[in-house]
mmCIF file of C-alpha atoms and ligand atoms in Angstrom:
data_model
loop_
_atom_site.group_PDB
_atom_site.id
_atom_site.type_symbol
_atom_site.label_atom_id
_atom_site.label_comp_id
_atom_site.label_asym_id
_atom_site.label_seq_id
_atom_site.Cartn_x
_atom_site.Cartn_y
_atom_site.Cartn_z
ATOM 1 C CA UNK Z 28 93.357 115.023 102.921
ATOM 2 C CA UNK Z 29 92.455 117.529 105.531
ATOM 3 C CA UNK Z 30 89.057 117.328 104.480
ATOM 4 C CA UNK Z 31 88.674 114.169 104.420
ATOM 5 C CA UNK Z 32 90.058 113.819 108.161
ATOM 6 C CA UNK Z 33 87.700 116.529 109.392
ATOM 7 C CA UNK Z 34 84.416 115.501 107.290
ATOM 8 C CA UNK Z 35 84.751 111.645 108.585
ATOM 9 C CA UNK Z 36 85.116 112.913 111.978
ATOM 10 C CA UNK Z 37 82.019 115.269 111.639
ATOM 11 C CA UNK Z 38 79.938 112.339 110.497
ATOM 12 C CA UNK Z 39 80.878 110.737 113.232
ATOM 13 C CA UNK Z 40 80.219 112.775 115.840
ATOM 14 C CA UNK Z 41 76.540 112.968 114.653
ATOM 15 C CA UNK Z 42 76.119 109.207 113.426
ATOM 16 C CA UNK Z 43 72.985 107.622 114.290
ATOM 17 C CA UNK Z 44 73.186 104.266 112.457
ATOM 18 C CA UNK Z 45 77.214 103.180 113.363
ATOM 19 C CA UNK Z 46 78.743 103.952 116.577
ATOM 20 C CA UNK Z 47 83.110 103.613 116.573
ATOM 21 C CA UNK Z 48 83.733 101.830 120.294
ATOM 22 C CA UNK Z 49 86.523 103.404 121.291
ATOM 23 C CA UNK Z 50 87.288 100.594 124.127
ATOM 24 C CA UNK Z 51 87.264 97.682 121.852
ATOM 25 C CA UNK Z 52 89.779 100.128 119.656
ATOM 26 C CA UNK Z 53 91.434 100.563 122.366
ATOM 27 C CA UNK Z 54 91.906 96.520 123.062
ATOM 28 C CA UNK Z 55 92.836 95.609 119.200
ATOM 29 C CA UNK Z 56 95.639 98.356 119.756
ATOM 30 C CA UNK Z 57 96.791 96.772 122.719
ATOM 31 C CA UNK Z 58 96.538 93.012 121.148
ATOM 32 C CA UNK Z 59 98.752 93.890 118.672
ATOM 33 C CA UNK Z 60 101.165 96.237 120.766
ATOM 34 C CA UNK Z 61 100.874 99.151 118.955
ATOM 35 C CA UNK Z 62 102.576 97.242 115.737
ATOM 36 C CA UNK Z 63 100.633 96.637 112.199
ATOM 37 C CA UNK Z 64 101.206 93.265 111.192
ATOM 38 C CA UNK Z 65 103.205 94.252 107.611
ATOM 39 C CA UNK Z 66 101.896 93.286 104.204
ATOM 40 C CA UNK Z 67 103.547 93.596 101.517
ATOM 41 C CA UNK Z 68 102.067 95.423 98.685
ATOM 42 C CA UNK Z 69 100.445 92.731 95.679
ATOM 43 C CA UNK Z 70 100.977 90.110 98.659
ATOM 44 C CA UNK Z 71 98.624 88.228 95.997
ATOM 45 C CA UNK Z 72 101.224 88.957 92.939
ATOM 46 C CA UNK Z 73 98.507 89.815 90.711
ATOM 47 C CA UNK Z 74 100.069 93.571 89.485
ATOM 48 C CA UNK Z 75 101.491 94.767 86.495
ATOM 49 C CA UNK Z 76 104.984 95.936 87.367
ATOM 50 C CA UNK Z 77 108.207 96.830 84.793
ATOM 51 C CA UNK Z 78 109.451 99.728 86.870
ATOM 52 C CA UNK Z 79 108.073 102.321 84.195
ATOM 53 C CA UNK Z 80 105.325 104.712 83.298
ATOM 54 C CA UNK Z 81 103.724 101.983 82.023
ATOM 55 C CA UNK Z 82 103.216 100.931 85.476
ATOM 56 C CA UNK Z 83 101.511 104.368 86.246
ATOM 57 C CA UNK Z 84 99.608 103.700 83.383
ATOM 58 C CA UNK Z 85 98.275 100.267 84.774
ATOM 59 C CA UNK Z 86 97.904 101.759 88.110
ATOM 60 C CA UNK Z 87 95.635 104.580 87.264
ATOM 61 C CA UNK Z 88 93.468 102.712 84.763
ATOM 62 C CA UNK Z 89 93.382 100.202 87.350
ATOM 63 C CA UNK Z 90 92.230 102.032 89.656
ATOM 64 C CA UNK Z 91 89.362 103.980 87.802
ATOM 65 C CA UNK Z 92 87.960 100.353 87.396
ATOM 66 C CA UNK Z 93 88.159 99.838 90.689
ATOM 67 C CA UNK Z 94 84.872 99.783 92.402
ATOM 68 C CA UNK Z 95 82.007 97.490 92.607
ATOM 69 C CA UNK Z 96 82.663 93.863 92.356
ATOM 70 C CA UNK Z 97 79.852 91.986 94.516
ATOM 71 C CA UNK Z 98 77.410 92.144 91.993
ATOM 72 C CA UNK Z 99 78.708 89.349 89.870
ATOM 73 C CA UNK Z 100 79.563 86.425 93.192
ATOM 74 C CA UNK Z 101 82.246 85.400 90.837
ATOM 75 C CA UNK Z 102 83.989 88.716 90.266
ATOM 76 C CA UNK Z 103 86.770 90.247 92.194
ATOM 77 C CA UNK Z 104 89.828 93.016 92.327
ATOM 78 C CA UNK Z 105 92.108 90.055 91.306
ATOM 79 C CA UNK Z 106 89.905 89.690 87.972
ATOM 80 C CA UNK Z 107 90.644 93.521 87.090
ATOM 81 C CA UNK Z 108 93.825 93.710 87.884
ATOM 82 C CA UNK Z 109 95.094 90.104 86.244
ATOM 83 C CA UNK Z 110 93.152 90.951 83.182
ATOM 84 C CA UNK Z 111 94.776 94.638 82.975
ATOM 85 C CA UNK Z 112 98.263 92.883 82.932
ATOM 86 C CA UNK Z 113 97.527 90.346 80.624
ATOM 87 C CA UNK Z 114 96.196 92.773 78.333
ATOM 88 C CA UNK Z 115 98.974 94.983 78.738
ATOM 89 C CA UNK Z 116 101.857 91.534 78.451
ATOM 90 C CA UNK Z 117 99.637 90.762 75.360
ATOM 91 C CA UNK Z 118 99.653 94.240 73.624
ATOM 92 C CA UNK Z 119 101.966 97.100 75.241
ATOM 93 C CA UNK Z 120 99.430 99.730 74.128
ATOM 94 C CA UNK Z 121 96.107 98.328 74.949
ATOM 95 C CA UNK Z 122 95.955 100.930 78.098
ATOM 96 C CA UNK Z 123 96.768 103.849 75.328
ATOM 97 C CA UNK Z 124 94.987 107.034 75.916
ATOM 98 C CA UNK Z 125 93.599 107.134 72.241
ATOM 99 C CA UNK Z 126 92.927 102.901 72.895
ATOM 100 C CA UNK Z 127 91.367 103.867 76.307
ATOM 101 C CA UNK Z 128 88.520 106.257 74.268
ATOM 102 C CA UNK Z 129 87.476 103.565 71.892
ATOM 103 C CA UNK Z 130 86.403 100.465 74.500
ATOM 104 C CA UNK Z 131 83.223 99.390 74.247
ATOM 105 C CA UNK Z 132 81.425 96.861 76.938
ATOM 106 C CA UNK Z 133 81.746 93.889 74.890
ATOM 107 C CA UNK Z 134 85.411 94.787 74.070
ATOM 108 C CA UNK Z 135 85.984 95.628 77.962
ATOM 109 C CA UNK Z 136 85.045 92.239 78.840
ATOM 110 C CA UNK Z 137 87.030 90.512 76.309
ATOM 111 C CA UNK Z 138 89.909 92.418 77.409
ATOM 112 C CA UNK Z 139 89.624 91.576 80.776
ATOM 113 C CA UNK Z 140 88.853 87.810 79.742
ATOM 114 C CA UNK Z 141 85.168 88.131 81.509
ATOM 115 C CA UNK Z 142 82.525 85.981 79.758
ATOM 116 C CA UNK Z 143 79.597 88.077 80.872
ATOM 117 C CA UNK Z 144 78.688 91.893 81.235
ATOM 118 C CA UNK Z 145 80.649 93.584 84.273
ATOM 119 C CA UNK Z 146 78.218 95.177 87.030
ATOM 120 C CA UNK Z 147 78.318 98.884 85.962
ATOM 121 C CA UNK Z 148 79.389 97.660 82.752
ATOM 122 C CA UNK Z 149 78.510 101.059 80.791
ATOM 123 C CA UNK Z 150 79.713 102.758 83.490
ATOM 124 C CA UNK Z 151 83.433 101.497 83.895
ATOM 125 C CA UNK Z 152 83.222 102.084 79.772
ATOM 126 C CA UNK Z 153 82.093 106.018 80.277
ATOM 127 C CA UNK Z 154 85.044 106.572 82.969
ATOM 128 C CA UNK Z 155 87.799 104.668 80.697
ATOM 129 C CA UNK Z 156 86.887 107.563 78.122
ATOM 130 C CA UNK Z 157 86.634 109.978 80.762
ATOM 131 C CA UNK Z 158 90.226 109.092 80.886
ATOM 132 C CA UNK Z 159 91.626 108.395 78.256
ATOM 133 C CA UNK Z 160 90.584 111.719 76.635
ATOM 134 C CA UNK Z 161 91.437 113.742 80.099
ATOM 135 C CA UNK Z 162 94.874 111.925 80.007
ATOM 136 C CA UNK Z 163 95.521 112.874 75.930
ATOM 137 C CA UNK Z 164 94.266 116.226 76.631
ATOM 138 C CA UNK Z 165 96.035 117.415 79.915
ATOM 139 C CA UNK Z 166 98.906 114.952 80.474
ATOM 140 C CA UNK Z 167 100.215 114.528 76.940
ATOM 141 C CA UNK Z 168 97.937 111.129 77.504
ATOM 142 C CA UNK Z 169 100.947 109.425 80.276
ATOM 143 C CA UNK Z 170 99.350 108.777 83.591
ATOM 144 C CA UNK Z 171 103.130 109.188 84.527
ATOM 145 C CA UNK Z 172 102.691 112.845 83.625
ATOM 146 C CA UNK Z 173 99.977 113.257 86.322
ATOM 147 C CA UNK Z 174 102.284 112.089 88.983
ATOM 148 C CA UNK Z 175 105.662 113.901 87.367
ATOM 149 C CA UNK Z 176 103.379 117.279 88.469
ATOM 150 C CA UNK Z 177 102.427 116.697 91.579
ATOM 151 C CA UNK Z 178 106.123 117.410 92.903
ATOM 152 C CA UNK Z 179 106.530 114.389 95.263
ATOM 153 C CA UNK Z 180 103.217 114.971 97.146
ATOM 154 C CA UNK Z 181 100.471 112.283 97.650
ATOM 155 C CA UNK Z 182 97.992 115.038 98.606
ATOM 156 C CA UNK Z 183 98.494 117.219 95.346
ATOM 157 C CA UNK Z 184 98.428 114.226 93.333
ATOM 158 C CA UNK Z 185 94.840 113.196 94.643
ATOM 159 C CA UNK Z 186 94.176 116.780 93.865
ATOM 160 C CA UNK Z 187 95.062 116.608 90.692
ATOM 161 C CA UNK Z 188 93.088 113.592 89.912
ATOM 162 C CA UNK Z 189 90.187 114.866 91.077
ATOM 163 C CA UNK Z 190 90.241 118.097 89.629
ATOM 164 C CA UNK Z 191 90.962 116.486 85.690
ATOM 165 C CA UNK Z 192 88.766 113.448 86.715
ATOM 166 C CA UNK Z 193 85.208 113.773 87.919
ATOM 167 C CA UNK Z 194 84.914 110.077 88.190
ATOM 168 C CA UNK Z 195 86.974 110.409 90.799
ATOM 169 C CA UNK Z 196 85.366 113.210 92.587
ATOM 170 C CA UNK Z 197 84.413 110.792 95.589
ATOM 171 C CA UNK Z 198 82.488 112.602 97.853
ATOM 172 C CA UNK Z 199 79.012 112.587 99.878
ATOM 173 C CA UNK Z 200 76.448 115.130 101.095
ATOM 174 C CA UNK Z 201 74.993 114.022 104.836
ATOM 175 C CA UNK Z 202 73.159 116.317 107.217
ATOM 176 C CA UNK Z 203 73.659 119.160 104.866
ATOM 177 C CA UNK Z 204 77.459 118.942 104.680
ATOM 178 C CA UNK Z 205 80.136 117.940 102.087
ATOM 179 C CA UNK Z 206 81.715 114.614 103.026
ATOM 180 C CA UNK Z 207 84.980 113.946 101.073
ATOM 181 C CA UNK Z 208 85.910 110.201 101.209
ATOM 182 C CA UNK Z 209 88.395 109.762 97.847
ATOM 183 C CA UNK Z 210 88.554 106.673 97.767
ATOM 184 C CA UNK Z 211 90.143 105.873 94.245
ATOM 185 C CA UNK Z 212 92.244 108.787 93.922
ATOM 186 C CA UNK Z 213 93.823 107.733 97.228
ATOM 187 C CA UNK Z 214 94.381 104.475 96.574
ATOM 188 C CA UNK Z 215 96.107 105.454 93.200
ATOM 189 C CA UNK Z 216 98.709 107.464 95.584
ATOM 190 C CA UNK Z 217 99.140 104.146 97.639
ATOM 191 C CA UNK Z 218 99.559 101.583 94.856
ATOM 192 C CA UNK Z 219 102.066 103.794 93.390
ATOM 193 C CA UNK Z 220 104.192 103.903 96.802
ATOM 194 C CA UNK Z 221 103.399 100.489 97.266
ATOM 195 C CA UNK Z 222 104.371 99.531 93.714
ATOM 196 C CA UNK Z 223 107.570 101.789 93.767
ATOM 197 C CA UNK Z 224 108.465 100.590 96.684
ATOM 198 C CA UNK Z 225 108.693 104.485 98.060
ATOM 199 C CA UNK Z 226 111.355 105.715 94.850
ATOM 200 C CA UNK Z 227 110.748 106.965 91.947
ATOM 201 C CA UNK Z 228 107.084 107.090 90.935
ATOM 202 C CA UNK Z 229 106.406 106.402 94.431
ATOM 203 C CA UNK Z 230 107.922 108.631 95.967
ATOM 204 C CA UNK Z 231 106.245 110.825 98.482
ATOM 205 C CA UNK Z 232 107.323 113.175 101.219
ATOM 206 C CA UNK Z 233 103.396 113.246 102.886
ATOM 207 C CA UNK Z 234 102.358 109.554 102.761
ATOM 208 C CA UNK Z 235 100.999 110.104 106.315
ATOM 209 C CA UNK Z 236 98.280 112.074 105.287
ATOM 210 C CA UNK Z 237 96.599 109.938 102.837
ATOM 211 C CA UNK Z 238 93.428 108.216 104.951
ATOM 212 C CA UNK Z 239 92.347 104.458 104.633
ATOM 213 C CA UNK Z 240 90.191 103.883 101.451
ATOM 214 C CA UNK Z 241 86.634 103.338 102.499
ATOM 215 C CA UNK Z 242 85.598 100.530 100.268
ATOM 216 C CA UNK Z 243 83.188 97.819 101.406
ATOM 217 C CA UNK Z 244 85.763 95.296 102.797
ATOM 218 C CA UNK Z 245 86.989 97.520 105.529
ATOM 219 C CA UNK Z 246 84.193 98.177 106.783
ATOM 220 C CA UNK Z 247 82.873 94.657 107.227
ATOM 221 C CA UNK Z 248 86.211 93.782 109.250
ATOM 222 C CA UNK Z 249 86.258 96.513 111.797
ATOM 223 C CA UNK Z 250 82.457 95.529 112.438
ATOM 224 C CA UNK Z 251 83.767 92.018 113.244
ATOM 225 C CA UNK Z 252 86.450 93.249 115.275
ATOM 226 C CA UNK Z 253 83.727 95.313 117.116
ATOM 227 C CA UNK Z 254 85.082 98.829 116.562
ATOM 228 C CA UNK Z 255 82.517 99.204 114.419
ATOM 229 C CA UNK Z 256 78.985 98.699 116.091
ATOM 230 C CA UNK Z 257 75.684 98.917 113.853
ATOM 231 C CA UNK Z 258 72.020 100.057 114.363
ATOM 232 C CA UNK Z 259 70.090 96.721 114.489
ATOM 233 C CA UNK Z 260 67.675 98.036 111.940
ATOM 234 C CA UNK Z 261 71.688 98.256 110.092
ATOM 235 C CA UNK Z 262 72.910 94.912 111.089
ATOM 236 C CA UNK Z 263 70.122 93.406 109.476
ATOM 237 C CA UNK Z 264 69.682 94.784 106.356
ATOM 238 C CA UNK Z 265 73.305 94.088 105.505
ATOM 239 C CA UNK Z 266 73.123 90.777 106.793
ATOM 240 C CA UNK Z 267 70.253 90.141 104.974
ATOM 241 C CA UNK Z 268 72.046 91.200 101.501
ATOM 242 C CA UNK Z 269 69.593 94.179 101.424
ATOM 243 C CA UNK Z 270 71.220 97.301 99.291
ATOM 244 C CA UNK Z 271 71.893 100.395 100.886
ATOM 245 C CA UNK Z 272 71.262 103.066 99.091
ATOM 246 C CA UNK Z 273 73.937 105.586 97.688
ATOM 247 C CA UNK Z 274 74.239 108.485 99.412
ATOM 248 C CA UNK Z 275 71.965 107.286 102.487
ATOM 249 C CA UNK Z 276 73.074 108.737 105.909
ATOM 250 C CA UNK Z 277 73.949 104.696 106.637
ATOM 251 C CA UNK Z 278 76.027 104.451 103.821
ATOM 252 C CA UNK Z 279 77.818 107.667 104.184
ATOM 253 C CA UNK Z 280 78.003 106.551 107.839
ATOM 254 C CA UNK Z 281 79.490 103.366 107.488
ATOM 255 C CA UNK Z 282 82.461 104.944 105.411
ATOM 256 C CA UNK Z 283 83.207 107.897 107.516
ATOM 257 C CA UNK Z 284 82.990 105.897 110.350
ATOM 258 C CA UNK Z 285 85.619 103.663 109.108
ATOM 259 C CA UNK Z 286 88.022 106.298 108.137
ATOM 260 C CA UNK Z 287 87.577 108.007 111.452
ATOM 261 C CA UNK Z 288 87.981 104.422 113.670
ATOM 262 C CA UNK Z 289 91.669 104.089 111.849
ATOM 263 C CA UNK Z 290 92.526 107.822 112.489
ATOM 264 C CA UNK Z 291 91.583 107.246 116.082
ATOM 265 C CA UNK Z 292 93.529 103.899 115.942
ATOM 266 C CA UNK Z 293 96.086 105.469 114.291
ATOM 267 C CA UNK Z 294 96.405 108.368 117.187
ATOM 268 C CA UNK Z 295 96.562 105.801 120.011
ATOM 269 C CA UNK Z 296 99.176 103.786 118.397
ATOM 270 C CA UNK Z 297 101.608 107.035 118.102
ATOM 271 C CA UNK Z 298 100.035 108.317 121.815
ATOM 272 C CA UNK Z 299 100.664 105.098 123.658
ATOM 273 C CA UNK Z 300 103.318 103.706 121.799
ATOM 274 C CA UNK Z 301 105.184 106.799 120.319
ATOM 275 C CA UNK Z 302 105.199 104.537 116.901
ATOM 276 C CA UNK Z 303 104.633 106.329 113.505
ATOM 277 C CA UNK Z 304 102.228 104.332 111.815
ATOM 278 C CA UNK Z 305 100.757 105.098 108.164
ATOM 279 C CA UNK Z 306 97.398 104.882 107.523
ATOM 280 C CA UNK Z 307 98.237 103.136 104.504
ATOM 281 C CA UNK Z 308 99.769 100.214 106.460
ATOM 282 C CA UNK Z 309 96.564 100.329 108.411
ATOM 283 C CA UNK Z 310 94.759 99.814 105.319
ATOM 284 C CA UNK Z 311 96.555 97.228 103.779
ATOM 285 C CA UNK Z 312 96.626 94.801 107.117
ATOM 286 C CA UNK Z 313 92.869 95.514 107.528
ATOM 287 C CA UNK Z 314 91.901 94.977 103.616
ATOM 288 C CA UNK Z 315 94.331 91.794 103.564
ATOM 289 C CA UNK Z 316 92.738 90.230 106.449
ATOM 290 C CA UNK Z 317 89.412 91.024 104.970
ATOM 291 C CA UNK Z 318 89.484 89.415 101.439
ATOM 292 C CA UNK Z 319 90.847 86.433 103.077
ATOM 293 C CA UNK Z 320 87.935 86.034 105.289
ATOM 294 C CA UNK Z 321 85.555 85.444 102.099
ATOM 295 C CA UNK Z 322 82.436 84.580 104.767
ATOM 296 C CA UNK Z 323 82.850 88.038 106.078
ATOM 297 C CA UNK Z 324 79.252 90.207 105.210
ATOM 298 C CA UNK Z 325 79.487 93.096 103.697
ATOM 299 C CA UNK Z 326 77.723 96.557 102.651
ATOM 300 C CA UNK Z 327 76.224 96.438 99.183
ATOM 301 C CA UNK Z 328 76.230 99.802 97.737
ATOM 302 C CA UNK Z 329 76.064 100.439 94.136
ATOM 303 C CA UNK Z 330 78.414 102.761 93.391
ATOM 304 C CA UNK Z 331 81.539 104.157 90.660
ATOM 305 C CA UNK Z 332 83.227 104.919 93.863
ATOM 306 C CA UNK Z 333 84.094 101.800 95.640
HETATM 307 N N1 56B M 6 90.605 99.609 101.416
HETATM 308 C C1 56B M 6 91.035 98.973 100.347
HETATM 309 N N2 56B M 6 90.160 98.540 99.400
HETATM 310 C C2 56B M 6 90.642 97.894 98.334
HETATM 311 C C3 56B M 6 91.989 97.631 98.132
HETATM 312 C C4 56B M 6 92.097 96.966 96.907
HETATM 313 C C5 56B M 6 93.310 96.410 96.254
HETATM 314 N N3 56B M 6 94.502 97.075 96.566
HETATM 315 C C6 56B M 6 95.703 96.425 96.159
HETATM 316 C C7 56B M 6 96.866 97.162 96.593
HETATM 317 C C8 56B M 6 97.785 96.359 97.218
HETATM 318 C C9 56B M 6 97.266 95.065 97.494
HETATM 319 O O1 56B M 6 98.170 94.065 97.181
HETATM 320 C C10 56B M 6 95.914 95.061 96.764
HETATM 321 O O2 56B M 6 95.869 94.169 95.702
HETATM 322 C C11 56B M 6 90.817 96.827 96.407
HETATM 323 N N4 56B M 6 89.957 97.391 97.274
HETATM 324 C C12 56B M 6 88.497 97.383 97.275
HETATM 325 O O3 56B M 6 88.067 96.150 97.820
HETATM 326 C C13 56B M 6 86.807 95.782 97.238
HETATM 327 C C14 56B M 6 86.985 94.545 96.409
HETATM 328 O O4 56B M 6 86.676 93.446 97.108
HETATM 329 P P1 56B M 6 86.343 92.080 96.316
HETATM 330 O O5 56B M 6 85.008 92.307 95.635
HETATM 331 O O6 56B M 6 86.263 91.071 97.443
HETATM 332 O O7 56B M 6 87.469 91.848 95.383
HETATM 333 C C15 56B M 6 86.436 96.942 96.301
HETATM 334 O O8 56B M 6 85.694 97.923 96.988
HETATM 335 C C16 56B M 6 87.811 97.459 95.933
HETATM 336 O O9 56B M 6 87.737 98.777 95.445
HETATM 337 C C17 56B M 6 92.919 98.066 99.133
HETATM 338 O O10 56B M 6 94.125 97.895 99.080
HETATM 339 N N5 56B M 6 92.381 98.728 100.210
#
């Protein structure tokens, strides 16, 4: 996650549209005392869990679905995820590598008890192949084989799942230069600790160096905490519901910006306090506050990566 530390940061450095205000940083670190108000992982109880591979299973499918909600007003993360464990309560192989090849839209959507076409419909239906056929062909088709390899390391796991999985291959050219965000795969490596409570599946030795997971939610709540500060040209667009365009220097901006205003945050706690915080834990607090602050505006972006 090296790269993903140092590409963030050199966006930053050079980002014309979002500035990260180190002061007001500075004052939210302060407010707090250097401690991360704790959430508990599925603090909305909406998660598959039976202490299994199956779990992994859930997790990772989960998670290549995960990405692009705002199109439909009604749709959220809680619709994916509730609908993945009902499936899976209903029928214990319905997340089956060979099952995960055969979904079509229509059969997506009735599996995940949706009564209309999902935004990116065909392509959440392209990466459950992607998949499904990845997972029969390299991993004996168990997610749980994917994380048995990876040898109790967050970082080679996200590796891993973006070397077998292109759609997970999050990453960004700006200026010129590669910008690695990995979103998904990260988050993968986070539900599992989060799921596992640290053991068994979840069990890594380098949590610390997973980043946050730039998604559109964090964004929009370290801009209203003011550590984020936008362009005006910016400011309006998104508050105007415009779309930003994949792969525009604001939208790469807005993520790398975000990952690099935790790190910082993240640096001041441990400098100033001498407190070990995970980024993770960052995440979580920041994403929980966000999705229960429906009025806040975000970023519309469409993408298979967030
Ligand atoms: N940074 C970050 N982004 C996250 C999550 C999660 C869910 N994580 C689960 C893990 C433990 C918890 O208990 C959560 O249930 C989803 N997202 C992103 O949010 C957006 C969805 O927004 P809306 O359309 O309003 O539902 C979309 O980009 C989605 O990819 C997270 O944790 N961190």
């Amino acid at each position: 996650m090296e790269d993903v530390r140092r590409t963030t940061a050199w966006v930053a450095s050079r980002a014309s549209h979002v500035k990260v205000d180190s002061s007001e940083l500075e004052k939210i670190v302060d407010n707090i005392n250097g401690s991360i108000p704790k959430v508990e992982w599925d603090f909305e109880g909406i998660h598959y869990f039976d202490n299994g591979p199956l779990t992994v299973q859930y997790l990772f499918v989960l998670d290549a679905l995960n990405f692009c909600f705002w199109p439909d007003k009604d749709l959220s993360y809680d619709h994916l995820a509730l609908g993945l464990k009902a499936a899976l309560q209903n029928d214990k192989s319905a997340l089956d590598a060979d099952r995960l090849q055969s979904y079509s839209g229509p059969q997506l959507r009735e599996l995940l008890n949706w009564p209309r076409p999902l935004p990116l419909e065909e392509e959440r239906v392209r990466l459950l192949h992607e998949v499904g056929l990845e997972l029969e062909r390299s991993f004996k088709g168990e997610a749980a084989n994917i994380v048995k390899s990876c040898g109790n390391s967050a970082v080679t796991l996200v590796a891993l799942v973006a070397r077998h999985f292109p759609g997970f291959r999050d990453h960004s050219l700006y200026k010129g230069h590669q910008v690695f965000l990995y979103k998904r795969a990260q988050i993968f490596a986070a539900d599992l600790w989060g799921a596992f409570k640290g053991q068994g599946y979840g069990r890594f030795y380098d949590m610390s160096s997973i980043t946050i997971f730039a998604d559109y939610i964090i964004p929009a709540v370290l801009r209203k905490l003011g550590v984020l500060k936008y362009s005006s040209a910016l400011s309006n667009s998104i508050d105007s519901n415009d779309e930003i365009a994949p792969g525009s220097e604001e939208e790469v901006e807005i993520r790398a910006c975000s990952v690099h205003a935790v790190e910082k945050m993240r640096e001041l706690i441990e400098s100033k306090f001498r407190k070990q915080v995970l980024s993770v834990e960052m995440d979580l607090w920041l994403w929980s506050c966000g999705v229960q602050n429906r009025s806040l505006q975000h970023h519309r972006t469409l993408s298979i990566y967030y």
